[in-house]
Short mmCIF file of C-alpha atoms in Angstrom, two decimals:
data_model
loop_
_atom_site.label_atom_id
_atom_site.label_comp_id
_atom_site.label_asym_id
_atom_site.label_seq_id
_atom_site.Cartn_x
_atom_site.Cartn_y
_atom_site.Cartn_z
CA MET V 1 31.99 76.87 -55.10
CA MET V 2 28.33 77.29 -54.23
CA ASP V 3 27.26 80.77 -53.17
CA VAL V 4 25.75 81.03 -49.65
CA GLY V 5 22.44 82.31 -51.03
CA VAL V 6 22.29 79.52 -53.61
CA ARG V 7 23.00 76.98 -50.87
CA GLU V 8 20.00 78.22 -48.89
CA VAL V 9 17.69 78.14 -51.91
CA ASP V 10 18.91 74.67 -52.86
CA PHE V 11 18.22 73.34 -49.35
CA VAL V 12 14.64 74.65 -49.00
CA THR V 13 13.79 73.77 -52.62
CA GLN V 14 14.89 70.18 -52.10
CA PHE V 15 12.88 69.94 -48.89
CA SER V 16 9.77 71.26 -50.68
CA LYS V 17 10.23 68.86 -53.58
CA ASN V 18 10.54 65.96 -51.18
CA TRP V 19 7.40 67.02 -49.35
CA ASP V 20 5.52 67.40 -52.63
CA ALA V 21 6.55 63.83 -53.41
CA LEU V 22 5.17 62.69 -50.06
CA SER V 23 1.91 64.53 -50.72
CA ASP V 24 1.63 62.76 -54.07
CA ILE V 25 2.19 59.42 -52.35
CA LEU V 26 -0.42 60.05 -49.66
CA GLY V 27 -2.92 61.50 -52.12
CA THR V 28 -5.29 64.07 -50.63
CA MET V 29 -3.36 65.07 -47.51
CA ARG V 30 -4.37 68.60 -46.53
CA LEU V 31 -1.92 71.36 -45.57
CA ILE V 32 -3.27 74.02 -43.19
CA ARG V 33 -1.22 77.09 -42.27
CA LYS V 34 -1.36 78.42 -38.71
CA GLU V 35 0.44 81.07 -36.69
CA PRO V 36 3.30 80.01 -34.39
CA GLY V 37 2.05 79.25 -30.90
CA THR V 38 -1.42 78.25 -32.09
CA THR V 39 -3.00 75.78 -29.71
CA LEU V 40 -4.20 72.78 -31.68
CA LYS V 41 -7.39 71.29 -30.33
CA TYR V 42 -9.75 68.45 -30.98
CA ARG V 43 -13.20 69.79 -31.66
CA VAL V 44 -15.90 67.60 -30.21
CA ALA V 45 -19.08 68.57 -32.02
CA THR V 46 -22.48 67.43 -30.78
CA VAL V 47 -25.95 67.92 -32.20
CA GLN V 48 -29.07 67.63 -30.08
CA LEU V 49 -31.77 66.37 -32.43
CA LEU V 50 -35.25 67.00 -31.04
CA GLY V 51 -38.30 65.34 -32.45
CA GLN V 52 -41.47 63.58 -31.33
CA ASN V 53 -41.88 59.82 -31.50
CA GLY V 54 -45.40 59.62 -30.21
CA GLY V 55 -44.31 58.10 -26.94
CA GLY V 56 -42.09 58.71 -23.95
CA GLU V 57 -38.78 60.46 -24.31
CA ASN V 58 -35.48 58.68 -23.90
CA PRO V 59 -32.55 60.87 -22.87
CA VAL V 60 -29.29 60.10 -24.68
CA THR V 61 -26.23 61.99 -25.82
CA ILE V 62 -25.66 62.38 -29.53
CA LYS V 63 -22.39 60.87 -30.82
CA PRO V 64 -19.71 63.58 -30.97
CA ILE V 65 -17.40 63.95 -33.95
CA MET V 66 -13.74 64.53 -33.11
CA ARG V 67 -11.88 67.09 -35.18
CA PRO V 68 -8.55 68.83 -34.63
CA GLY V 69 -8.55 72.59 -34.93
CA GLU V 70 -6.96 75.75 -33.65
CA THR V 71 -7.73 78.35 -31.05
CA SER V 72 -10.40 80.45 -32.68
CA GLY V 73 -10.80 83.04 -29.96
CA GLU V 74 -14.44 82.11 -29.65
CA ASN V 75 -15.96 81.11 -26.35
CA SER V 76 -16.26 77.32 -26.41
CA ASP V 77 -17.93 75.86 -23.36
CA SER V 78 -17.94 72.17 -22.55
CA THR V 79 -20.53 70.22 -24.47
CA SER V 80 -23.69 69.64 -22.47
CA GLU V 81 -25.69 66.42 -22.43
CA GLU V 82 -29.41 66.89 -23.07
CA SER V 83 -32.41 64.68 -23.70
CA VAL V 84 -33.47 63.62 -27.18
CA SER V 85 -36.57 61.82 -28.36
CA LEU V 86 -35.83 58.56 -30.18
CA GLN V 87 -38.01 56.57 -32.50
CA ASP V 88 -36.15 53.33 -31.86
CA THR V 89 -34.24 53.22 -28.58
CA ASN V 90 -32.92 49.70 -29.25
CA THR V 91 -30.27 51.16 -31.54
CA ILE V 92 -28.47 52.59 -28.51
CA GLN V 93 -27.17 49.11 -27.73
CA ASN V 94 -25.22 49.11 -30.99
CA ASN V 95 -22.90 51.81 -29.65
CA THR V 96 -21.04 49.63 -27.16
CA SER V 97 -18.19 49.01 -29.62
CA TYR V 98 -17.97 52.76 -30.39
CA GLU V 99 -17.70 53.65 -26.72
CA ASN V 100 -15.11 50.99 -25.94
CA SER V 101 -13.02 52.00 -28.95
CA TYR V 102 -12.96 55.67 -27.97
CA LYS V 103 -12.20 54.86 -24.34
CA ALA V 104 -9.14 52.92 -25.46
CA ILE V 105 -7.99 55.86 -27.59
CA ALA V 106 -8.57 58.29 -24.73
CA GLU V 107 -6.54 56.15 -22.34
CA ARG V 108 -3.61 55.96 -24.73
CA LEU V 109 -3.59 59.65 -25.60
CA GLN V 110 -4.72 60.71 -22.12
CA LYS V 111 -7.06 63.12 -23.82
CA TYR V 112 -10.78 63.66 -23.95
CA ASN V 113 -13.19 60.73 -23.69
CA PRO V 114 -16.43 61.55 -25.52
CA LYS V 115 -19.62 59.56 -25.06
CA TYR V 116 -21.78 58.17 -27.82
CA ALA V 117 -25.31 57.32 -28.67
CA THR V 118 -27.46 56.87 -31.73
CA PHE V 119 -30.47 58.88 -32.72
CA GLY V 120 -33.52 57.88 -34.70
CA ARG V 121 -35.71 59.85 -37.10
CA SER V 122 -37.84 62.69 -35.84
CA ASN V 123 -41.57 62.36 -36.35
CA VAL V 124 -43.05 65.85 -36.25
CA PRO V 125 -46.84 65.80 -36.73
CA GLU V 126 -48.34 67.70 -39.65
CA GLY V 127 -48.62 71.42 -38.93
CA SER V 128 -46.61 71.21 -35.70
CA VAL V 129 -43.67 73.44 -34.88
CA ILE V 130 -40.37 71.78 -35.84
CA PRO V 131 -38.06 71.82 -32.80
CA TYR V 132 -34.52 73.14 -33.19
CA SER V 133 -31.60 70.78 -33.25
CA TRP V 134 -28.97 72.55 -31.19
CA GLY V 135 -25.33 72.23 -32.14
CA THR V 136 -22.49 72.82 -29.71
CA VAL V 137 -18.72 72.46 -29.93
CA ALA V 138 -16.33 71.64 -27.11
CA GLU V 139 -12.63 72.22 -27.76
CA VAL V 140 -10.07 69.99 -26.10
CA PRO V 141 -6.38 71.01 -26.34
CA PHE V 142 -4.24 68.62 -28.33
CA GLY V 143 -0.92 70.47 -28.33
CA GLU V 144 0.79 73.66 -29.38
CA LEU V 145 2.17 74.32 -32.84
CA THR V 146 5.75 75.10 -31.90
CA VAL V 147 8.65 76.34 -34.01
CA ASP V 148 11.52 73.89 -33.73
CA LYS V 149 15.08 75.19 -34.11
CA TYR V 150 18.14 73.30 -35.36
CA ALA V 151 21.75 74.20 -36.15
CA LYS V 152 24.71 72.52 -37.83
CA ALA V 153 28.34 73.59 -38.07
CA VAL V 154 31.25 72.40 -40.21
CA SER V 155 34.74 73.43 -39.16
CA LEU V 156 37.37 75.00 -41.37
CA GLU V 157 39.57 71.96 -40.68
CA SER V 158 36.93 69.57 -42.05
CA ILE V 159 36.49 71.65 -45.20
CA ASN V 160 40.27 71.72 -45.65
CA SER V 161 40.56 67.94 -45.21
CA TYR V 162 37.59 66.76 -47.28
CA GLY V 163 36.72 69.68 -49.52
CA TYR V 164 33.55 71.77 -49.62
CA ASP V 165 31.34 69.28 -51.47
CA ILE V 166 31.87 66.52 -48.93
CA ALA V 167 32.23 68.50 -45.73
CA VAL V 168 29.36 70.93 -46.37
CA GLN V 169 27.06 69.65 -49.10
CA GLU V 170 26.87 66.05 -47.94
CA THR V 171 26.26 67.05 -44.34
CA ASP V 172 23.55 69.45 -45.56
CA ASN V 173 21.84 66.52 -47.30
CA GLU V 174 22.04 64.42 -44.15
CA PHE V 175 20.75 67.37 -42.11
CA LEU V 176 17.75 67.64 -44.43
CA ASN V 177 17.00 63.91 -44.20
CA GLU V 178 17.07 64.03 -40.40
CA LEU V 179 14.66 66.96 -40.31
CA GLN V 180 12.23 65.18 -42.62
CA GLY V 181 12.50 62.03 -40.58
CA MET V 182 11.55 63.74 -37.32
CA VAL V 183 8.22 64.91 -38.74
CA LEU V 184 7.39 61.42 -39.96
CA THR V 185 8.52 59.73 -36.74
CA ASP V 186 6.12 61.91 -34.74
CA PHE V 187 3.34 61.05 -37.19
CA TYR V 188 3.96 57.29 -36.88
CA ALA V 189 3.83 57.62 -33.09
CA PHE V 190 0.50 59.43 -33.43
CA LEU V 191 -0.86 56.67 -35.68
CA ARG V 192 0.16 53.92 -33.30
CA ALA V 193 -1.33 55.76 -30.33
CA CYS V 194 -4.62 56.33 -32.15
CA GLY V 195 -4.94 52.97 -33.88
CA SER V 196 -8.29 51.53 -32.80
CA ALA V 197 -8.38 48.16 -31.05
CA ASP V 198 -7.50 45.08 -33.05
CA GLY V 199 -10.47 43.34 -34.65
CA GLY V 200 -9.48 39.86 -33.44
CA VAL V 201 -9.37 36.72 -35.55
CA THR V 202 -11.80 36.06 -38.37
CA GLU V 203 -15.09 34.24 -37.81
CA GLU V 204 -13.89 31.37 -40.03
CA ALA V 205 -10.81 30.93 -37.83
CA GLU V 206 -12.93 30.98 -34.67
CA GLU V 207 -15.31 28.34 -36.03
CA SER V 208 -12.49 26.05 -37.14
CA GLY V 209 -10.66 26.44 -33.85
CA GLU V 210 -7.59 27.82 -35.63
CA LYS V 211 -7.22 31.14 -33.91
CA THR V 212 -4.83 32.60 -36.45
CA LYS V 213 -4.72 35.75 -38.51
CA THR V 214 -2.19 36.11 -41.31
CA TRP V 215 -0.53 39.28 -42.51
CA GLN V 216 -2.63 39.17 -45.67
CA GLN V 217 -5.80 38.94 -43.58
CA CYS V 218 -4.59 41.87 -41.45
CA LEU V 219 -4.24 44.03 -44.54
CA ALA V 220 -7.70 43.12 -45.76
CA LEU V 221 -9.36 43.55 -42.34
CA ALA V 222 -7.65 46.88 -41.66
CA ARG V 223 -8.86 48.28 -44.97
CA GLY V 224 -12.35 46.88 -44.47
CA ARG V 225 -12.68 48.26 -40.94
CA CYS V 226 -11.36 51.61 -42.14
CA LEU V 227 -14.00 51.85 -44.87
CA ASN V 228 -16.66 50.63 -42.43
CA GLU V 229 -15.89 53.35 -39.87
CA PHE V 230 -16.20 56.12 -42.45
CA MET V 231 -19.38 54.61 -43.86
CA LYS V 232 -20.86 54.77 -40.36
CA MET V 233 -20.00 58.47 -40.26
CA ARG V 234 -21.49 58.94 -43.75
CA ARG V 235 -18.14 60.24 -44.95
CA THR V 236 -16.44 59.65 -48.27
CA VAL V 237 -13.15 57.77 -48.44
CA THR V 238 -10.89 58.64 -51.36
CA ASP V 239 -8.02 56.19 -51.01
CA VAL V 240 -6.84 54.07 -48.09
CA ILE V 241 -3.19 54.34 -47.04
CA GLY V 242 -1.56 51.37 -45.32
CA PHE V 243 1.47 51.24 -43.01
CA ALA V 244 3.37 47.98 -42.54
CA ASN V 245 6.77 46.61 -41.60
CA ILE V 246 8.94 46.12 -44.68
CA MET V 247 10.03 42.64 -43.50
CA ASP V 248 6.41 41.48 -43.44
CA LEU V 249 6.03 42.38 -47.11
CA TYR V 250 9.12 40.50 -48.24
CA THR V 251 8.31 37.52 -46.02
CA TYR V 252 4.85 37.37 -47.61
CA LEU V 253 6.14 37.76 -51.17
CA GLY V 254 9.06 35.37 -50.98
CA ASP V 255 10.58 35.23 -54.47
CA ALA V 256 7.67 37.00 -56.16
CA PRO V 257 8.75 40.19 -57.97
CA ILE V 258 7.35 43.53 -56.89
CA THR V 259 8.16 47.15 -57.66
CA VAL V 260 9.09 49.10 -54.53
CA GLN V 261 9.40 52.86 -55.01
CA THR V 262 11.24 55.40 -52.86
CA ALA V 263 10.51 59.07 -52.18
CA PHE V 264 10.98 61.39 -49.21
CA GLY V 265 13.14 58.68 -47.67
CA LEU V 266 10.18 56.28 -47.74
CA SER V 267 9.75 52.94 -49.43
CA TYR V 268 6.27 52.10 -50.68
CA VAL V 269 4.26 50.02 -53.13
CA GLN V 270 1.18 51.24 -54.96
CA ASN V 271 -2.12 49.51 -55.72
CA PHE V 272 -1.39 46.61 -53.40
CA MET V 273 -4.29 44.51 -52.09
CA GLY V 274 -6.75 47.38 -52.40
CA TYR V 275 -4.46 50.03 -50.89
CA SER V 276 -3.62 52.98 -53.09
CA THR V 277 -0.29 53.12 -51.24
CA LEU V 278 1.30 50.78 -48.71
CA LEU V 279 4.13 52.49 -46.85
CA LEU V 280 6.91 50.14 -45.79
CA LEU V 281 8.48 51.07 -42.46
CA SER V 282 11.31 49.78 -40.31
CA ASP V 283 11.16 47.99 -36.95
CA ASN V 284 11.78 51.34 -35.26
CA GLU V 285 8.55 52.74 -36.66
CA ILE V 286 6.15 49.81 -36.71
CA PRO V 287 6.74 46.30 -35.28
CA GLN V 288 6.51 43.23 -37.46
CA GLY V 289 3.04 41.73 -37.55
CA THR V 290 1.26 45.09 -37.21
CA VAL V 291 -0.73 46.86 -39.92
CA LEU V 292 -2.18 50.38 -39.73
CA ALA V 293 -4.65 51.93 -42.18
CA THR V 294 -6.37 55.28 -42.60
CA PRO V 295 -8.01 57.19 -45.48
CA ALA V 296 -5.72 59.57 -47.34
CA ASN V 297 -8.15 62.45 -46.78
CA ASN V 298 -7.97 61.82 -43.03
CA ILE V 299 -4.36 63.09 -42.84
CA VAL V 300 -3.78 66.77 -42.02
CA LEU V 301 -0.53 68.73 -41.82
CA TYR V 302 -0.50 71.90 -39.71
CA TYR V 303 2.45 74.19 -40.34
CA CYS V 304 3.62 77.72 -39.64
CA ASP V 305 5.47 80.04 -42.02
CA PRO V 306 9.19 80.20 -41.10
CA SER V 307 9.46 83.60 -42.83
CA HIS V 308 7.04 85.07 -40.28
CA SER V 309 7.23 88.87 -40.31
CA GLU V 310 7.81 89.00 -36.55
CA PHE V 311 10.91 86.86 -36.95
CA ALA V 312 12.22 89.16 -39.67
CA ARG V 313 11.65 92.22 -37.48
CA ALA V 314 13.89 90.60 -34.91
CA GLY V 315 16.63 90.22 -37.51
CA LEU V 316 15.97 86.51 -38.06
CA GLN V 317 15.49 86.17 -41.79
CA TYR V 318 15.24 82.68 -43.27
CA THR V 319 15.11 81.59 -46.88
CA VAL V 320 11.88 79.72 -47.73
CA ASP V 321 10.40 78.16 -50.85
CA GLY V 322 7.11 78.61 -52.65
CA ASP V 323 3.62 79.49 -51.47
CA THR V 324 3.66 76.74 -48.84
CA PRO V 325 6.87 77.41 -46.90
CA LEU V 326 7.47 74.47 -44.59
CA ILE V 327 11.08 75.10 -43.59
CA GLY V 328 13.34 78.13 -43.18
CA PHE V 329 17.09 77.90 -43.76
CA HIS V 330 19.97 80.31 -43.19
CA THR V 331 23.73 79.93 -43.54
CA GLN V 332 26.64 82.07 -42.47
CA GLY V 333 30.32 81.91 -41.76
CA ASN V 334 31.43 82.44 -38.18
CA TYR V 335 34.85 84.04 -38.22
CA ASN V 336 35.17 83.85 -34.43
CA THR V 337 35.20 80.04 -34.51
CA ALA V 338 36.11 79.50 -38.19
CA VAL V 339 33.10 77.31 -38.91
CA SER V 340 30.37 77.28 -41.56
CA GLU V 341 27.06 77.50 -39.71
CA CYS V 342 23.56 76.70 -40.90
CA PHE V 343 20.25 77.10 -39.09
CA ALA V 344 16.86 75.55 -39.83
CA ILE V 345 13.46 76.25 -38.29
CA MET V 346 10.12 74.57 -38.94
CA GLY V 347 6.76 74.14 -37.26
CA MET V 348 5.02 71.06 -38.63
CA THR V 349 2.57 68.63 -37.05
CA MET V 350 0.90 65.75 -38.92
CA ILE V 351 -2.22 64.23 -37.40
CA CYS V 352 -5.41 62.43 -38.43
CA GLU V 353 -8.69 64.32 -38.40
CA PHE V 354 -10.84 61.43 -37.18
CA VAL V 355 -8.99 59.18 -34.76
CA ASP V 356 -11.50 56.34 -35.13
CA GLY V 357 -10.49 56.28 -38.79
CA VAL V 358 -7.04 54.96 -37.82
CA ILE V 359 -7.28 51.16 -37.79
CA GLU V 360 -4.79 48.66 -36.38
CA GLU V 361 -4.61 44.93 -37.04
CA LYS V 362 -2.07 42.42 -35.68
CA VAL V 363 -0.98 39.03 -36.90
CA VAL V 364 -2.12 36.19 -34.63
CA ASP V 365 -0.13 32.95 -34.66
CA SER V 366 -1.48 29.41 -34.38
CA GLY V 367 -1.45 29.62 -30.60
CA GLY V 368 -3.82 32.58 -30.63
CA GLU V 369 -1.09 35.01 -29.57
CA GLU V 370 -0.29 38.32 -31.24
#
C-alpha cells in the first residue's frame, strides 16, 4: 500500500512532469512567479518621440505596446496623448488596420482600447539640443491571480469494493487530468477571445471569383500574419505554435500517414506546414474550420507558490515539487466520515503577452461563408 506522503509526492511530481512536457511542446513559454492576490494588468507603454522635420508639427499618438504585468506599487497614471513632429505624415493612414484590429479585441475582452499612430524619423539640426522622448506606462487591470481550491474524497466502502489501487490511485489520476485541463481550457478561451480578425479570402480567390479559403490556406495565412505582426513590432519570433481542430487535420490528410504525439493530455504534430507544433484540439475547444496561431515566446504562465509561508503559518501545508511549484497537494484520512480525502490548490493563469500576435483564420466555403 502506498504511504500517504509518497502519494502526495507522486501526485505533484507527475503534475510537474506533465507541465514540463507541455513546456517542451510549446518551446519558449515563460513561467513567472507572483504572490497570491496579485492583480495582473496589461501595460500600455507609449513613447512620445520629439524631433524637428523642418515644417509644421502634426499631433499624433504613438502606438502603444500591450503587455501583461503585475501590480508594482508604483504610481501609474493614464497615458497622455501629446503632439509629435513627423517627417512623413502620410504613414498615419497605414494604421487603420491596426486600430480596427485592436478595437475588435477590446470589444471582445471588454478591456482597454488603445489608439495607434506611426512616427517618422527625427531630424535634429546640427548642434541643436536633442529633445527628450518621454515614455509613460498606463496599467489596465486584466484579472487577479487567485488560488483555486479543490477536494476529492473516496469512501471506505469504495476502497473495500474495488481495492486501493482502483478506488484511490485511479481517481487521483483522473483528478490530476481534470486540474490540468482547466488551466488549458481557460487558455484556449483567452486565445479565441484575442484572436485578431480573420484575414478574408486570398487575392487569387477574389480575382477568380471563387471566394473560398481551404484549411491548408488558413494554416499558411495564420502563420504568415503572425510573423508579419511581429515584424511590424520589430520583435523576434522563435517558433510559431498552431491550434486546430483534430478533425480538420484528419479530413485534410485522408489516408496519408502522420505521426501524432500525445503529452499533457494533448495531441499534436511537429514540424507541420511551417509550424514547430500544431496542437490538435476537440470541438469543445476550437470549432472545425478555425485555426489559431501565435509565437511560442508570446505565451506566458503566471503562477503562485502553493507552499506559501502564510498558508503554512495557518496550518495549511501542501506538498509541492521542484523549484517551480505549480500545484500543492495534501491527503488525509477522515475518521469522522471514514473517507480518504485529498486537497489540491493552484494559482495558474496562461495568457499571451501581445494580443495582436494571436491570429485567427477561418475556412471559407465556395459560397463565401465561414
